Short mmCIF file of C-alpha atoms in Angstrom, two decimals:
data_model
loop_
_atom_site.label_atom_id
_atom_site.label_comp_id
_atom_site.label_asym_id
_atom_site.label_seq_id
_atom_site.Cartn_x
_atom_site.Cartn_y
_atom_site.Cartn_z
CA MET A 13 115.53 -37.60 -1.20
CA ILE A 14 115.92 -34.15 1.60
CA LYS A 15 111.87 -33.65 1.09
CA ARG A 16 111.27 -36.97 1.57
CA LEU A 17 113.30 -37.18 4.95
CA LEU A 18 112.00 -33.94 5.99
CA ALA A 19 108.34 -34.85 5.26
CA LYS A 20 109.08 -37.82 7.16
CA LEU A 21 110.87 -36.71 10.19
CA GLY A 22 107.88 -34.14 10.23
CA GLY A 23 104.84 -36.40 10.27
CA THR A 24 103.90 -35.02 6.87
CA ALA A 25 103.39 -36.87 3.70
CA GLU A 26 105.19 -35.95 1.01
CA VAL A 27 103.54 -33.59 -1.80
CA PRO A 28 103.08 -35.71 -5.33
CA GLU A 29 105.24 -35.37 -8.49
CA ASP A 30 102.50 -34.54 -10.66
CA PHE A 31 101.18 -32.50 -7.93
CA PRO A 32 99.48 -29.32 -10.04
CA GLY A 33 98.86 -26.96 -7.31
CA SER A 34 101.19 -24.43 -5.67
CA LEU A 35 101.12 -24.82 -1.94
CA ASP A 36 101.56 -21.75 0.41
CA ALA A 37 105.04 -21.52 1.79
CA ASP A 38 103.57 -22.95 5.26
CA GLU A 39 101.25 -25.27 3.55
CA GLN A 40 101.48 -28.71 5.56
CA VAL A 41 100.91 -31.83 3.49
CA LEU A 42 99.31 -34.25 5.80
CA ALA A 43 97.81 -36.55 3.34
CA VAL A 44 97.78 -37.95 -0.17
CA ALA A 45 95.78 -40.66 -1.78
CA PRO A 46 96.16 -41.00 -5.53
CA CYS A 47 93.23 -40.72 -7.71
CA ALA A 48 92.51 -41.98 -11.45
CA GLU A 49 92.34 -37.76 -12.42
CA GLY A 50 95.49 -37.45 -10.25
CA SER A 51 95.93 -36.51 -6.59
CA VAL A 52 94.24 -35.68 -3.46
CA VAL A 53 96.65 -33.79 -1.31
CA ALA A 54 95.31 -32.59 2.21
CA THR A 55 96.92 -29.95 3.98
CA HIS A 56 96.01 -27.83 6.90
CA LEU A 57 94.25 -25.25 4.74
CA GLY A 58 92.32 -27.74 2.92
CA LEU A 59 91.48 -30.25 0.68
CA TRP A 60 93.62 -30.08 -2.71
CA LEU A 61 91.36 -31.58 -5.76
CA PRO A 62 93.21 -32.86 -8.94
CA GLU A 63 92.61 -30.68 -10.82
CA GLY A 64 94.45 -28.62 -8.51
CA ARG A 65 92.50 -26.54 -6.54
CA ARG A 66 92.25 -26.20 -2.95
CA VAL A 67 88.86 -25.93 -0.98
CA GLY A 68 89.34 -24.55 2.45
CA TRP A 69 88.19 -26.97 5.05
CA HIS A 70 85.07 -24.65 5.65
CA LEU A 71 84.18 -24.90 2.41
CA VAL A 72 83.44 -28.66 2.53
CA SER A 73 79.99 -29.45 3.67
CA LYS A 74 79.97 -32.67 3.61
CA ALA A 75 82.33 -35.70 2.84
CA THR A 76 81.57 -38.70 2.68
CA TRP A 77 83.64 -42.44 2.46
CA GLY A 78 82.47 -45.97 0.93
CA GLY A 79 83.72 -48.69 -1.36
CA ASP A 80 87.46 -46.42 -2.18
CA VAL A 81 84.96 -43.69 -3.03
CA LEU A 82 85.81 -39.95 -1.34
CA THR A 83 82.25 -38.09 -2.31
CA LEU A 84 83.08 -34.48 -1.21
CA THR A 85 79.91 -31.89 -1.16
CA GLU A 86 81.47 -28.25 -1.80
CA ALA A 87 79.81 -25.05 -1.59
CA GLU A 88 79.88 -21.89 -2.54
CA GLU A 89 79.65 -18.54 -1.33
CA THR A 90 77.09 -16.63 -2.51
CA ARG A 91 76.27 -12.97 -0.21
CA GLN A 92 77.55 -11.89 3.04
CA ILE A 93 75.45 -9.62 5.26
CA ASP A 94 77.08 -8.12 8.25
CA GLY A 95 80.10 -10.57 7.83
CA ALA A 96 77.65 -13.77 7.51
CA VAL A 97 78.58 -15.87 4.89
CA PHE A 98 75.36 -17.29 3.01
CA LEU A 99 76.10 -20.94 1.21
CA ARG A 100 75.20 -23.07 -1.38
CA ASP A 101 76.12 -26.93 -1.77
CA LEU A 102 78.02 -28.02 -5.14
CA ALA A 103 77.08 -30.89 -6.97
CA PRO A 104 78.87 -34.13 -4.83
CA CYS A 105 82.34 -34.82 -6.60
CA ARG A 106 83.17 -37.95 -6.57
CA LEU A 107 86.94 -39.21 -6.33
CA ALA A 108 87.84 -43.13 -6.65
CA LEU A 109 91.26 -43.13 -4.34
CA SER A 110 93.37 -46.24 -4.92
CA GLY A 111 96.31 -47.40 -2.75
CA GLU A 112 96.32 -46.94 1.80
CA SER A 113 95.65 -43.59 2.30
CA ARG A 114 94.88 -41.65 5.91
CA LEU A 115 93.30 -39.00 3.48
CA PRO A 116 89.35 -39.75 4.27
CA ASP A 117 90.87 -39.87 8.68
CA VAL A 118 92.09 -36.58 7.88
CA VAL A 119 88.99 -35.11 5.85
CA HIS A 120 86.45 -36.58 8.50
CA GLU A 121 88.98 -35.08 11.19
CA ARG A 122 89.48 -31.73 9.51
CA VAL A 123 85.95 -31.03 8.41
CA THR A 124 84.85 -31.79 12.39
CA ARG A 125 87.33 -29.37 14.08
CA SER A 126 86.79 -27.25 11.54
CA ILE A 127 82.89 -26.69 13.18
CA ARG A 128 82.35 -24.47 16.31
CA THR A 129 78.43 -24.81 16.18
CA ARG A 130 75.51 -25.82 13.95
CA HIS A 131 71.84 -25.74 14.67
CA HIS A 132 69.02 -25.13 12.20
CA ARG A 133 65.90 -22.54 12.48
CA GLU A 134 62.73 -22.88 11.06
CA LEU A 135 61.78 -19.94 9.06
CA PRO A 136 58.47 -19.10 6.36
CA GLY A 137 59.03 -20.83 3.61
CA GLY A 138 61.94 -23.66 4.75
CA GLY A 139 64.71 -22.67 7.02
CA ALA A 140 68.17 -22.30 7.63
CA TRP A 141 71.33 -24.02 8.93
CA PHE A 142 73.08 -21.52 10.73
CA ILE A 143 77.13 -22.74 11.34
CA GLN A 144 79.81 -21.23 13.24
CA ARG A 145 83.32 -22.25 11.28
CA LYS A 146 87.18 -21.72 11.93
CA VAL A 147 88.41 -20.72 8.90
CA PRO A 148 92.35 -21.99 7.97
CA GLY A 149 94.98 -19.48 8.22
CA ARG A 150 92.42 -16.67 10.03
CA ASN A 151 91.87 -15.94 13.45
CA GLY A 152 88.03 -16.16 15.36
CA ILE A 153 85.26 -18.10 13.29
CA GLU A 154 82.48 -17.19 10.49
CA LEU A 155 78.87 -17.45 10.79
CA GLN A 156 77.76 -19.37 7.32
CA VAL A 157 74.09 -19.70 7.21
CA ARG A 158 72.60 -22.19 4.67
CA PRO A 159 68.81 -21.34 3.37
CA ASP A 160 66.88 -24.34 2.75
CA PRO A 161 65.36 -23.87 -0.96
CA GLY A 162 62.45 -21.84 -0.42
CA THR A 163 62.82 -20.01 2.85
CA ASP A 164 61.84 -16.65 3.17
CA GLU A 165 64.83 -14.57 2.19
CA ALA A 166 64.10 -10.82 4.52
CA ALA A 167 62.60 -13.28 7.07
CA LEU A 168 66.07 -14.75 6.72
CA ASP A 169 68.15 -11.61 6.38
CA ARG A 170 66.25 -10.20 9.44
CA LEU A 171 67.35 -12.96 11.69
CA VAL A 172 70.73 -12.71 10.08
CA GLY A 173 71.00 -9.50 11.50
CA ALA A 174 69.91 -9.90 14.91
CA LEU A 175 72.05 -12.65 15.13
CA VAL A 176 75.47 -11.38 14.13
CA GLN A 177 74.55 -8.23 16.63
CA ARG A 178 74.46 -10.62 19.56
CA LEU A 179 77.32 -13.04 18.51
CA ARG A 180 79.38 -9.75 18.25
CA GLU A 181 78.42 -8.27 21.86
CA SER A 182 78.93 -12.09 22.92
CA ARG A 183 82.74 -11.58 21.03
CA ASP A 184 81.37 -15.44 19.57
CA LEU A 185 82.31 -13.29 15.78
CA PRO A 186 84.78 -10.92 14.93
CA ALA A 187 83.79 -7.27 14.08
#
């Protein structure tokens, strides 16, 4: 009862009873939506999936909403060069949500807010997306690199090294 009252007064959502995750002490719940597998919980740090695993907003590559289904494409970190993080997308996850919820709006707003800049650069064999993102709970930004299939890895690594150096000189990327 007290948790419910505090959640309403604080403008946050209530953690569902069937929630299998473990929120950080200061983690704020922004929206909740039930689905067949359990509940999807959005916090200021990321999106908790029904199995009790949180995906940070900076690792949500794409989220679409249609016909009561939230389709989430999560990225995984594959390697790092000088602090730049290379990503690859995982298979999309479909979550059939039920009931009224602000969750799709919260997901859209949080993913969009995490992106500072993005651009695509052509390279031999393909190209790559370069995204500067805010990581929840950390100061500064992170440079993410998402290579296209077939991109020349050596050319990409040289470009990333030069880009990281320029960003650090301009103080747009932490040392």
